[in-house]
């Protein structure tokens, strides 16, 4: 059996570039270069039929460590809770009030980008902040 060499995380969404650029800001990712043969994304998009323009967006971890993120336009809206979500890990190794403060600071940064803080889970030692991105996809600041 062969080992998986790479994987990407795919988001179904209404506005791929908007959601993709949000996640670029969250994770420090960068948009992928335009497809081969095109100098800019604008040039690529203008070459496509009108109904296909803006149908996808992708971004990469500039360090090459994290997975590629792919955002694709779908006709249906989000109806139920995600079965898989991302954990944005900013409090690794921290405990108690120090951990909670780090998570709250990141949550505030993401709210300024358009995210929604759902709740704060804190038991005096461990903490997690469930959130939603700009199209309602759940993720956690952990």
Coordinates of C-alpha atoms in Angstrom, one line a residue:
X1 CA 0.0 0.0 0.0
X2 CA 1.4 3.4 -0.9
X3 CA 1.6 6.2 1.6
X4 CA -0.3 9.5 1.1
X5 CA 2.3 12.2 0.1
X6 CA 0.0 15.2 0.2
X7 CA -3.6 16.2 1.0
X8 CA -5.6 19.3 0.8
X9 CA -8.6 20.6 2.8
X10 CA -11.6 21.5 0.7
X11 CA -14.2 24.0 1.7
X12 CA -17.6 24.2 0.0
X13 CA -18.7 27.8 0.1
X14 CA -20.7 30.6 -1.7
X15 CA -17.8 33.0 -2.2
X16 CA -14.5 31.1 -2.6
X17 CA -12.1 34.0 -2.8
X18 CA -13.6 35.8 0.1
X19 CA -13.6 32.7 2.3
X20 CA -10.1 31.8 1.1
X21 CA -8.6 35.2 1.8
X22 CA -10.2 35.0 5.3
X23 CA -8.3 31.7 5.9
X24 CA -5.1 33.2 4.5
X25 CA -5.3 35.8 7.2
X26 CA -6.1 33.3 9.9
X27 CA -3.3 30.9 9.1
X28 CA -0.7 33.2 7.4
X29 CA -1.2 31.4 4.1
X30 CA -0.8 32.9 0.6
X31 CA -2.9 32.6 -2.5
X32 CA -1.6 30.0 -5.0
X33 CA 0.1 31.4 -8.1
X34 CA -2.2 31.8 -11.2
X35 CA -2.6 28.8 -13.4
X36 CA 0.2 28.0 -15.9
X37 CA 0.0 30.3 -18.9
X38 CA -1.5 33.3 -17.1
X39 CA 0.4 36.2 -15.6
X40 CA -2.3 37.2 -13.1
X41 CA -5.5 35.8 -11.6
X42 CA -7.5 38.5 -13.4
X43 CA -6.2 37.3 -16.7
X44 CA -7.1 33.7 -15.9
X45 CA -10.6 34.7 -14.7
X46 CA -11.3 36.8 -17.8
X47 CA -10.5 33.8 -20.0
X48 CA -13.2 31.7 -18.4
X49 CA -16.9 31.7 -19.2
X50 CA -18.8 34.2 -17.0
X51 CA -20.7 31.5 -15.1
X52 CA -17.4 29.8 -14.1
X53 CA -15.6 33.0 -12.9
X54 CA -14.8 33.0 -9.2
X55 CA -15.8 29.4 -8.8
X56 CA -12.7 28.4 -6.9
X57 CA -9.7 29.8 -4.9
X58 CA -6.7 28.0 -3.3
X59 CA -4.0 29.0 -0.9
X60 CA -0.8 27.5 0.5
X61 CA 1.3 27.5 3.6
X62 CA 4.3 29.5 2.5
X63 CA 6.6 27.3 4.6
X64 CA 5.3 24.2 2.8
X65 CA 4.4 22.4 6.0
X66 CA 0.6 22.8 6.1
X67 CA -1.9 21.4 3.6
X68 CA -3.2 23.3 0.6
X69 CA -6.6 24.8 1.2
X70 CA -9.1 24.7 -1.7
X71 CA -12.4 26.7 -1.8
X72 CA -15.1 25.7 -4.2
X73 CA -18.4 27.4 -5.0
X74 CA -21.4 25.2 -4.4
X75 CA -25.1 26.1 -5.0
X76 CA -26.4 25.1 -1.6
X77 CA -25.8 26.9 1.6
X78 CA -24.6 25.5 4.9
X79 CA -27.4 23.8 6.7
X80 CA -25.9 21.7 9.5
X81 CA -22.9 21.5 11.7
X82 CA -19.6 20.5 10.0
X83 CA -18.6 16.9 10.7
X84 CA -14.9 17.9 10.3
X85 CA -13.4 21.2 11.4
X86 CA -10.0 22.9 11.8
X87 CA -8.4 23.7 15.1
X88 CA -6.3 26.8 15.0
X89 CA -3.6 25.9 17.5
X90 CA -2.3 29.0 19.3
X91 CA -2.2 27.8 22.9
X92 CA 0.0 24.7 22.6
X93 CA 1.9 24.1 25.8
X94 CA 0.1 26.8 27.7
X95 CA -2.3 26.1 30.6
X96 CA -4.7 28.1 32.8
X97 CA -5.0 31.8 32.6
X98 CA -2.0 32.1 30.2
X99 CA -3.7 29.7 27.8
X100 CA -7.0 31.4 28.0
X101 CA -5.4 34.8 27.4
X102 CA -3.6 33.6 24.3
X103 CA -6.8 32.0 22.9
X104 CA -8.9 35.1 23.7
X105 CA -6.3 37.4 21.9
X106 CA -6.4 35.2 18.8
X107 CA -10.2 35.0 18.9
X108 CA -10.4 38.8 19.1
X109 CA -8.1 39.1 16.0
X110 CA -10.3 36.7 14.1
X111 CA -13.5 38.4 15.1
X112 CA -12.1 41.6 13.6
X113 CA -11.6 39.6 10.3
X114 CA -15.3 38.6 10.4
X115 CA -15.3 35.4 12.4
X116 CA -17.9 34.8 15.1
X117 CA -17.0 33.6 18.6
X118 CA -19.6 31.0 19.6
X119 CA -18.5 30.4 23.2
X120 CA -15.5 30.1 25.5
X121 CA -14.8 26.7 27.1
X122 CA -12.6 27.0 30.2
X123 CA -12.3 24.7 33.2
X124 CA -9.5 26.6 35.0
X125 CA -6.8 24.5 33.3
X126 CA -7.7 23.9 29.7
X127 CA -9.5 26.2 27.2
X128 CA -11.0 26.1 23.7
X129 CA -12.9 28.7 21.8
X130 CA -15.4 27.4 19.3
X131 CA -15.9 29.9 16.4
X132 CA -17.4 30.2 12.9
X133 CA -15.7 31.6 9.8
X134 CA -17.3 34.3 7.6
X135 CA -19.7 31.7 6.0
X136 CA -20.6 29.9 9.2
X137 CA -18.1 27.0 9.0
X138 CA -17.1 25.9 12.5
X139 CA -13.5 25.9 13.8
X140 CA -11.9 26.1 17.1
X141 CA -9.2 28.3 18.5
X142 CA -7.2 25.8 20.6

